[in-house]
Amino acid sequence: MFERILGQASVKAKLGRALEMGNITNAYLLTGPEGVGKRMIAEDFAENLLGVRLENSPDYKCIGVKKGENSIKIDQIRDMIGDMSIKPYGNYKIFVIDDADKMTVQAQNALLKTLEEPPAHVIFILATTEIHKIPATILSRCQRFEFKNLSVEQLEDRLKYISENENL
C-alpha cells in the first residue's frame, strides 16, 4: 500500500495502520511542500477505503481550483455538499479538496458547517502547501499529516530505479 509514494514513511505507516484497524475519521489534512505526494497519498488512501479504482467509483470526487480561476468557490463546495446527500454505493463517499488553502472565505465557511457534523459515510481529505491559510476552526476538525521534502539520497535512488526500469 502506498508503494508509488517516495519517502513519507511516517504518513504511510499511520494511514496504513488506520486502514488495517478500521480506525477511519471524517477529515484528514495533508500538508507539506509542493510535489511530495500529498495528492497521490490521498488517491491511494481513497482507493483502499473504496476497494475500487477511483475512475470506476461514483463515491470519489476531487475538488480543486478550476482552470482559468484562482480559488475554490462556494459553488464547488455547495455541489460537494449536495453530492453528500446521495448514499454511497459502498461504505464511504470521499471528497478530496486539493489546494484547500485556495478556498474563498465563503467556501471555507460552507465547508466548516459540514465538518462540524459530517455524515458518518463522508470522508474529507484536504491537501495544502500553505497551512497558515486554513482557518483554525477547520484545522481543529482534521487529523493532520505533515509531509517532508525528500532527501537527495531518496531522489538519487528513485532516479536510479527509473533509469534501470526504462533501460536508460
mmCIF file with all atom_site columns, C-alpha atoms in Angstrom:
data_model
loop_
_atom_site.group_PDB
_atom_site.id
_atom_site.type_symbol
_atom_site.label_atom_id
_atom_site.label_alt_id
_atom_site.label_comp_id
_atom_site.label_asym_id
_atom_site.label_entity_id
_atom_site.label_seq_id
_atom_site.pdbx_PDB_ins_code
_atom_site.Cartn_x
_atom_site.Cartn_y
_atom_site.Cartn_z
_atom_site.occupancy
_atom_site.B_iso_or_equiv
_atom_site.pdbx_formal_charge
_atom_site.auth_seq_id
_atom_site.auth_comp_id
_atom_site.auth_asym_id
_atom_site.auth_atom_id
_atom_site.pdbx_PDB_model_num
ATOM 1   C CA . MET A 1 1   ? 0.000   0.000  0.000   1.00 0.00 ? 1   MET A CA 1
ATOM 2   C CA . PHE A 1 2   ? 1.282   3.477  -0.929  1.00 0.00 ? 2   PHE A CA 1
ATOM 3   C CA . GLU A 1 3   ? 4.150   1.917  -2.913  1.00 0.00 ? 3   GLU A CA 1
ATOM 4   C CA . ARG A 1 4   ? 4.162   4.613  -5.572  1.00 0.00 ? 4   ARG A CA 1
ATOM 5   C CA . ILE A 1 5   ? 4.898   7.328  -2.986  1.00 0.00 ? 5   ILE A CA 1
ATOM 6   C CA . LEU A 1 6   ? 8.548   8.103  -2.339  1.00 0.00 ? 6   LEU A CA 1
ATOM 7   C CA . GLY A 1 7   ? 9.505   8.811  1.270   1.00 0.00 ? 7   GLY A CA 1
ATOM 8   C CA . GLN A 1 8   ? 6.856   9.921  3.773   1.00 0.00 ? 8   GLN A CA 1
ATOM 9   C CA . ALA A 1 9   ? 7.318   6.732  5.830   1.00 0.00 ? 9   ALA A CA 1
ATOM 10  C CA . SER A 1 10  ? 5.582   8.149  8.905   1.00 0.00 ? 10  SER A CA 1
ATOM 11  C CA . VAL A 1 11  ? 2.492   9.275  6.977   1.00 0.00 ? 11  VAL A CA 1
ATOM 12  C CA . LYS A 1 12  ? 2.256   5.979  5.075   1.00 0.00 ? 12  LYS A CA 1
ATOM 13  C CA . ALA A 1 13  ? 2.620   3.958  8.279   1.00 0.00 ? 13  ALA A CA 1
ATOM 14  C CA . LYS A 1 14  ? -0.058  5.914  10.174  1.00 0.00 ? 14  LYS A CA 1
ATOM 15  C CA . LEU A 1 15  ? -2.576  5.809  7.324   1.00 0.00 ? 15  LEU A CA 1
ATOM 16  C CA . GLY A 1 16  ? -1.801  2.132  6.696   1.00 0.00 ? 16  GLY A CA 1
ATOM 17  C CA . ARG A 1 17  ? -2.480  1.315  10.359  1.00 0.00 ? 17  ARG A CA 1
ATOM 18  C CA . ALA A 1 18  ? -5.732  3.278  10.234  1.00 0.00 ? 18  ALA A CA 1
ATOM 19  C CA . LEU A 1 19  ? -6.841  1.208  7.233   1.00 0.00 ? 19  LEU A CA 1
ATOM 20  C CA . GLU A 1 20  ? -5.809  -2.088 8.835   1.00 0.00 ? 20  GLU A CA 1
ATOM 21  C CA . MET A 1 21  ? -7.577  -1.304 12.107  1.00 0.00 ? 21  MET A CA 1
ATOM 22  C CA . GLY A 1 22  ? -10.621 0.308  10.504  1.00 0.00 ? 22  GLY A CA 1
ATOM 23  C CA . ASN A 1 23  ? -9.947  3.436  12.529  1.00 0.00 ? 23  ASN A CA 1
ATOM 24  C CA . ILE A 1 24  ? -11.166 5.973  9.974   1.00 0.00 ? 24  ILE A CA 1
ATOM 25  C CA . THR A 1 25  ? -12.016 9.591  10.795  1.00 0.00 ? 25  THR A CA 1
ATOM 26  C CA . ASN A 1 26  ? -14.135 12.028 8.806   1.00 0.00 ? 26  ASN A CA 1
ATOM 27  C CA . ALA A 1 27  ? -11.444 14.597 7.967   1.00 0.00 ? 27  ALA A CA 1
ATOM 28  C CA . TYR A 1 28  ? -7.760  14.435 7.088   1.00 0.00 ? 28  TYR A CA 1
ATOM 29  C CA . LEU A 1 29  ? -5.373  17.282 6.339   1.00 0.00 ? 29  LEU A CA 1
ATOM 30  C CA . LEU A 1 30  ? -2.271  16.581 4.281   1.00 0.00 ? 30  LEU A CA 1
ATOM 31  C CA . THR A 1 31  ? 0.213   19.438 4.430   1.00 0.00 ? 31  THR A CA 1
ATOM 32  C CA . GLY A 1 32  ? 3.713   19.998 3.141   1.00 0.00 ? 32  GLY A CA 1
ATOM 33  C CA . PRO A 1 33  ? 5.796   21.294 0.262   1.00 0.00 ? 33  PRO A CA 1
ATOM 34  C CA . GLU A 1 34  ? 4.680   21.006 -3.334  1.00 0.00 ? 34  GLU A CA 1
ATOM 35  C CA . GLY A 1 35  ? 5.470   17.770 -5.137  1.00 0.00 ? 35  GLY A CA 1
ATOM 36  C CA . VAL A 1 36  ? 5.947   15.458 -2.150  1.00 0.00 ? 36  VAL A CA 1
ATOM 37  C CA . GLY A 1 37  ? 2.977   13.133 -2.774  1.00 0.00 ? 37  GLY A CA 1
ATOM 38  C CA . LYS A 1 38  ? 0.012   14.599 -0.913  1.00 0.00 ? 38  LYS A CA 1
ATOM 39  C CA . ARG A 1 39  ? -2.440  14.077 -3.764  1.00 0.00 ? 39  ARG A CA 1
ATOM 40  C CA . MET A 1 40  ? -1.092  10.611 -4.549  1.00 0.00 ? 40  MET A CA 1
ATOM 41  C CA . ILE A 1 41  ? -1.444  9.523  -0.903  1.00 0.00 ? 41  ILE A CA 1
ATOM 42  C CA . ALA A 1 42  ? -4.998  10.923 -0.878  1.00 0.00 ? 42  ALA A CA 1
ATOM 43  C CA . GLU A 1 43  ? -5.837  8.916  -4.015  1.00 0.00 ? 43  GLU A CA 1
ATOM 44  C CA . ASP A 1 44  ? -4.254  5.699  -2.719  1.00 0.00 ? 44  ASP A CA 1
ATOM 45  C CA . PHE A 1 45  ? -5.983  6.087  0.652   1.00 0.00 ? 45  PHE A CA 1
ATOM 46  C CA . ALA A 1 46  ? -9.327  6.649  -1.109  1.00 0.00 ? 46  ALA A CA 1
ATOM 47  C CA . GLU A 1 47  ? -8.829  3.596  -3.340  1.00 0.00 ? 47  GLU A CA 1
ATOM 48  C CA . ASN A 1 48  ? -8.078  1.433  -0.310  1.00 0.00 ? 48  ASN A CA 1
ATOM 49  C CA . LEU A 1 49  ? -11.165 2.688  1.510   1.00 0.00 ? 49  LEU A CA 1
ATOM 50  C CA . LEU A 1 50  ? -13.432 2.262  -1.510  1.00 0.00 ? 50  LEU A CA 1
ATOM 51  C CA . GLY A 1 51  ? -11.921 -1.013 -2.686  1.00 0.00 ? 51  GLY A CA 1
ATOM 52  C CA . VAL A 1 52  ? -12.046 0.058  -6.352  1.00 0.00 ? 52  VAL A CA 1
ATOM 53  C CA . ARG A 1 53  ? -10.060 2.185  -8.772  1.00 0.00 ? 53  ARG A CA 1
ATOM 54  C CA . LEU A 1 54  ? -11.086 5.815  -8.465  1.00 0.00 ? 54  LEU A CA 1
ATOM 55  C CA . GLU A 1 55  ? -12.058 6.140  -12.123 1.00 0.00 ? 55  GLU A CA 1
ATOM 56  C CA . ASN A 1 56  ? -14.623 3.386  -11.507 1.00 0.00 ? 56  ASN A CA 1
ATOM 57  C CA . SER A 1 57  ? -16.125 4.935  -8.390  1.00 0.00 ? 57  SER A CA 1
ATOM 58  C CA . PRO A 1 58  ? -19.031 7.351  -8.164  1.00 0.00 ? 58  PRO A CA 1
ATOM 59  C CA . ASP A 1 59  ? -18.145 7.681  -4.462  1.00 0.00 ? 59  ASP A CA 1
ATOM 60  C CA . TYR A 1 60  ? -14.983 9.733  -5.088  1.00 0.00 ? 60  TYR A CA 1
ATOM 61  C CA . LYS A 1 61  ? -14.704 13.361 -6.072  1.00 0.00 ? 61  LYS A CA 1
ATOM 62  C CA . CYS A 1 62  ? -11.724 15.699 -6.196  1.00 0.00 ? 62  CYS A CA 1
ATOM 63  C CA . ILE A 1 63  ? -12.330 19.422 -5.903  1.00 0.00 ? 63  ILE A CA 1
ATOM 64  C CA . GLY A 1 64  ? -9.699  21.998 -6.774  1.00 0.00 ? 64  GLY A CA 1
ATOM 65  C CA . VAL A 1 65  ? -9.047  25.282 -8.461  1.00 0.00 ? 65  VAL A CA 1
ATOM 66  C CA . LYS A 1 66  ? -10.808 25.255 -11.817 1.00 0.00 ? 66  LYS A CA 1
ATOM 67  C CA . LYS A 1 67  ? -8.865  26.087 -14.949 1.00 0.00 ? 67  LYS A CA 1
ATOM 68  C CA . GLY A 1 68  ? -8.733  29.824 -15.515 1.00 0.00 ? 68  GLY A CA 1
ATOM 69  C CA . GLU A 1 69  ? -9.614  30.634 -11.897 1.00 0.00 ? 69  GLU A CA 1
ATOM 70  C CA . ASN A 1 70  ? -7.500  31.226 -8.820  1.00 0.00 ? 70  ASN A CA 1
ATOM 71  C CA . SER A 1 71  ? -9.721  29.962 -5.997  1.00 0.00 ? 71  SER A CA 1
ATOM 72  C CA . ILE A 1 72  ? -12.153 27.274 -4.929  1.00 0.00 ? 72  ILE A CA 1
ATOM 73  C CA . LYS A 1 73  ? -15.558 28.914 -4.955  1.00 0.00 ? 73  LYS A CA 1
ATOM 74  C CA . ILE A 1 74  ? -18.546 28.356 -2.693  1.00 0.00 ? 74  ILE A CA 1
ATOM 75  C CA . ASP A 1 75  ? -20.492 26.788 -5.593  1.00 0.00 ? 75  ASP A CA 1
ATOM 76  C CA . GLN A 1 76  ? -17.966 23.945 -5.724  1.00 0.00 ? 76  GLN A CA 1
ATOM 77  C CA . ILE A 1 77  ? -18.424 23.309 -2.004  1.00 0.00 ? 77  ILE A CA 1
ATOM 78  C CA . ARG A 1 78  ? -22.213 23.515 -2.360  1.00 0.00 ? 78  ARG A CA 1
ATOM 79  C CA . ASP A 1 79  ? -22.083 20.944 -5.172  1.00 0.00 ? 79  ASP A CA 1
ATOM 80  C CA . MET A 1 80  ? -19.994 18.705 -2.912  1.00 0.00 ? 80  MET A CA 1
ATOM 81  C CA . ILE A 1 81  ? -22.497 19.117 -0.067  1.00 0.00 ? 81  ILE A CA 1
ATOM 82  C CA . GLY A 1 82  ? -25.295 18.173 -2.472  1.00 0.00 ? 82  GLY A CA 1
ATOM 83  C CA . ASP A 1 83  ? -23.356 15.052 -3.508  1.00 0.00 ? 83  ASP A CA 1
ATOM 84  C CA . MET A 1 84  ? -23.014 14.041 0.148   1.00 0.00 ? 84  MET A CA 1
ATOM 85  C CA . SER A 1 85  ? -26.752 13.524 0.484   1.00 0.00 ? 85  SER A CA 1
ATOM 86  C CA . ILE A 1 86  ? -26.649 10.709 -2.094  1.00 0.00 ? 86  ILE A CA 1
ATOM 87  C CA . LYS A 1 87  ? -25.976 7.400  -0.367  1.00 0.00 ? 87  LYS A CA 1
ATOM 88  C CA . PRO A 1 88  ? -22.672 5.795  -1.326  1.00 0.00 ? 88  PRO A CA 1
ATOM 89  C CA . TYR A 1 89  ? -22.528 2.565  -3.301  1.00 0.00 ? 89  TYR A CA 1
ATOM 90  C CA . GLY A 1 90  ? -20.043 1.251  -0.752  1.00 0.00 ? 90  GLY A CA 1
ATOM 91  C CA . ASN A 1 91  ? -19.273 2.337  2.783   1.00 0.00 ? 91  ASN A CA 1
ATOM 92  C CA . TYR A 1 92  ? -17.952 5.827  2.069   1.00 0.00 ? 92  TYR A CA 1
ATOM 93  C CA . LYS A 1 93  ? -18.132 8.917  -0.083  1.00 0.00 ? 93  LYS A CA 1
ATOM 94  C CA . ILE A 1 94  ? -14.714 10.526 -0.294  1.00 0.00 ? 94  ILE A CA 1
ATOM 95  C CA . PHE A 1 95  ? -14.057 14.147 -1.191  1.00 0.00 ? 95  PHE A CA 1
ATOM 96  C CA . VAL A 1 96  ? -10.524 15.382 -1.787  1.00 0.00 ? 96  VAL A CA 1
ATOM 97  C CA . ILE A 1 97  ? -10.051 19.132 -1.670  1.00 0.00 ? 97  ILE A CA 1
ATOM 98  C CA . ASP A 1 98  ? -6.781  19.846 -3.439  1.00 0.00 ? 98  ASP A CA 1
ATOM 99  C CA . ASP A 1 99  ? -5.187  23.247 -2.802  1.00 0.00 ? 99  ASP A CA 1
ATOM 100 C CA . ALA A 1 100 ? -7.512  23.687 0.172   1.00 0.00 ? 100 ALA A CA 1
ATOM 101 C CA . ASP A 1 101 ? -5.721  26.923 1.049   1.00 0.00 ? 101 ASP A CA 1
ATOM 102 C CA . LYS A 1 102 ? -7.266  28.483 -2.067  1.00 0.00 ? 102 LYS A CA 1
ATOM 103 C CA . MET A 1 103 ? -10.861 28.285 -0.858  1.00 0.00 ? 103 MET A CA 1
ATOM 104 C CA . THR A 1 104 ? -12.703 31.589 -0.657  1.00 0.00 ? 104 THR A CA 1
ATOM 105 C CA . VAL A 1 105 ? -13.891 32.665 2.797   1.00 0.00 ? 105 VAL A CA 1
ATOM 106 C CA . GLN A 1 106 ? -17.443 31.713 1.798   1.00 0.00 ? 106 GLN A CA 1
ATOM 107 C CA . ALA A 1 107 ? -16.266 28.269 0.666   1.00 0.00 ? 107 ALA A CA 1
ATOM 108 C CA . GLN A 1 108 ? -14.359 27.795 3.934   1.00 0.00 ? 108 GLN A CA 1
ATOM 109 C CA . ASN A 1 109 ? -17.449 28.707 5.957   1.00 0.00 ? 109 ASN A CA 1
ATOM 110 C CA . ALA A 1 110 ? -19.628 26.281 3.990   1.00 0.00 ? 110 ALA A CA 1
ATOM 111 C CA . LEU A 1 111 ? -17.066 23.500 4.469   1.00 0.00 ? 111 LEU A CA 1
ATOM 112 C CA . LEU A 1 112 ? -16.778 24.285 8.178   1.00 0.00 ? 112 LEU A CA 1
ATOM 113 C CA . LYS A 1 113 ? -20.515 23.839 8.699   1.00 0.00 ? 113 LYS A CA 1
ATOM 114 C CA . THR A 1 114 ? -20.258 20.393 7.139   1.00 0.00 ? 114 THR A CA 1
ATOM 115 C CA . LEU A 1 115 ? -17.120 19.467 9.104   1.00 0.00 ? 115 LEU A CA 1
ATOM 116 C CA . GLU A 1 116 ? -18.869 20.316 12.364  1.00 0.00 ? 116 GLU A CA 1
ATOM 117 C CA . GLU A 1 117 ? -21.378 17.486 11.887  1.00 0.00 ? 117 GLU A CA 1
ATOM 118 C CA . PRO A 1 118 ? -20.301 15.368 8.923   1.00 0.00 ? 118 PRO A CA 1
ATOM 119 C CA . PRO A 1 119 ? -22.441 12.464 7.759   1.00 0.00 ? 119 PRO A CA 1
ATOM 120 C CA . ALA A 1 120 ? -20.939 9.200  9.001   1.00 0.00 ? 120 ALA A CA 1
ATOM 121 C CA . HIS A 1 121 ? -20.300 7.942  5.456   1.00 0.00 ? 121 HIS A CA 1
ATOM 122 C CA . VAL A 1 122 ? -18.366 11.041 4.304   1.00 0.00 ? 122 VAL A CA 1
ATOM 123 C CA . ILE A 1 123 ? -14.602 11.420 4.417   1.00 0.00 ? 123 ILE A CA 1
ATOM 124 C CA . PHE A 1 124 ? -12.804 14.649 3.568   1.00 0.00 ? 124 PHE A CA 1
ATOM 125 C CA . ILE A 1 125 ? -9.153  14.781 2.592   1.00 0.00 ? 125 ILE A CA 1
ATOM 126 C CA . LEU A 1 126 ? -7.761  18.295 2.359   1.00 0.00 ? 126 LEU A CA 1
ATOM 127 C CA . ALA A 1 127 ? -4.352  18.913 0.798   1.00 0.00 ? 127 ALA A CA 1
ATOM 128 C CA . THR A 1 128 ? -2.407  22.148 1.099   1.00 0.00 ? 128 THR A CA 1
ATOM 129 C CA . THR A 1 129 ? 1.039   23.638 0.791   1.00 0.00 ? 129 THR A CA 1
ATOM 130 C CA . GLU A 1 130 ? 0.060   26.716 2.814   1.00 0.00 ? 130 GLU A CA 1
ATOM 131 C CA . ILE A 1 131 ? -1.444  25.519 6.066   1.00 0.00 ? 131 ILE A CA 1
ATOM 132 C CA . HIS A 1 132 ? -1.388  29.026 7.554   1.00 0.00 ? 132 HIS A CA 1
ATOM 133 C CA . LYS A 1 133 ? -4.202  29.949 5.137   1.00 0.00 ? 133 LYS A CA 1
ATOM 134 C CA . ILE A 1 134 ? -6.530  27.297 6.562   1.00 0.00 ? 134 ILE A CA 1
ATOM 135 C CA . PRO A 1 135 ? -8.690  28.644 9.417   1.00 0.00 ? 135 PRO A CA 1
ATOM 136 C CA . ALA A 1 136 ? -8.034  27.175 12.855  1.00 0.00 ? 136 ALA A CA 1
ATOM 137 C CA . THR A 1 137 ? -11.680 26.102 13.042  1.00 0.00 ? 137 THR A CA 1
ATOM 138 C CA . ILE A 1 138 ? -11.140 23.790 10.063  1.00 0.00 ? 138 ILE A CA 1
ATOM 139 C CA . LEU A 1 139 ? -7.714  22.622 11.269  1.00 0.00 ? 139 LEU A CA 1
ATOM 140 C CA . SER A 1 140 ? -9.166  21.583 14.618  1.00 0.00 ? 140 SER A CA 1
ATOM 141 C CA . ARG A 1 141 ? -11.570 19.183 12.907  1.00 0.00 ? 141 ARG A CA 1
ATOM 142 C CA . CYS A 1 142 ? -8.953  17.350 10.831  1.00 0.00 ? 142 CYS A CA 1
ATOM 143 C CA . GLN A 1 143 ? -6.413  14.671 11.563  1.00 0.00 ? 143 GLN A CA 1
ATOM 144 C CA . ARG A 1 144 ? -3.179  16.270 10.370  1.00 0.00 ? 144 ARG A CA 1
ATOM 145 C CA . PHE A 1 145 ? -0.319  14.661 8.443   1.00 0.00 ? 145 PHE A CA 1
ATOM 146 C CA . GLU A 1 146 ? 2.845   16.616 7.666   1.00 0.00 ? 146 GLU A CA 1
ATOM 147 C CA . PHE A 1 147 ? 4.840   15.735 4.581   1.00 0.00 ? 147 PHE A CA 1
ATOM 148 C CA . LYS A 1 148 ? 8.559   16.443 4.359   1.00 0.00 ? 148 LYS A CA 1
ATOM 149 C CA . ASN A 1 149 ? 10.843  17.299 1.467   1.00 0.00 ? 149 ASN A CA 1
ATOM 150 C CA . LEU A 1 150 ? 12.634  14.314 0.016   1.00 0.00 ? 150 LEU A CA 1
ATOM 151 C CA . SER A 1 151 ? 16.326  13.869 0.736   1.00 0.00 ? 151 SER A CA 1
ATOM 152 C CA . VAL A 1 152 ? 18.931  13.995 -2.011  1.00 0.00 ? 152 VAL A CA 1
ATOM 153 C CA . GLU A 1 153 ? 19.614  10.299 -1.365  1.00 0.00 ? 153 GLU A CA 1
ATOM 154 C CA . GLN A 1 154 ? 15.927  9.407  -1.846  1.00 0.00 ? 154 GLN A CA 1
ATOM 155 C CA . LEU A 1 155 ? 15.825  11.359 -5.107  1.00 0.00 ? 155 LEU A CA 1
ATOM 156 C CA . GLU A 1 156 ? 19.037  9.736  -6.361  1.00 0.00 ? 156 GLU A CA 1
ATOM 157 C CA . ASP A 1 157 ? 17.717  6.267  -5.515  1.00 0.00 ? 157 ASP A CA 1
ATOM 158 C CA . ARG A 1 158 ? 14.455  6.975  -7.374  1.00 0.00 ? 158 ARG A CA 1
ATOM 159 C CA . LEU A 1 159 ? 16.289  8.286  -10.449 1.00 0.00 ? 159 LEU A CA 1
ATOM 160 C CA . LYS A 1 160 ? 18.445  5.140  -10.477 1.00 0.00 ? 160 LYS A CA 1
ATOM 161 C CA . TYR A 1 161 ? 15.350  2.961  -10.175 1.00 0.00 ? 161 TYR A CA 1
ATOM 162 C CA . ILE A 1 162 ? 13.600  4.770  -13.037 1.00 0.00 ? 162 ILE A CA 1
ATOM 163 C CA . SER A 1 163 ? 16.712  4.698  -15.226 1.00 0.00 ? 163 SER A CA 1
ATOM 164 C CA . GLU A 1 164 ? 17.144  0.971  -14.732 1.00 0.00 ? 164 GLU A CA 1
ATOM 165 C CA . ASN A 1 165 ? 13.482  0.206  -15.423 1.00 0.00 ? 165 ASN A CA 1
ATOM 166 C CA . GLU A 1 166 ? 13.471  2.394  -18.550 1.00 0.00 ? 166 GLU A CA 1
ATOM 167 C CA . ASN A 1 167 ? 16.811  0.989  -19.764 1.00 0.00 ? 167 ASN A CA 1
ATOM 168 C CA . LEU A 1 168 ? 18.409  4.445  -19.788 1.00 0.00 ? 168 LEU A CA 1
#
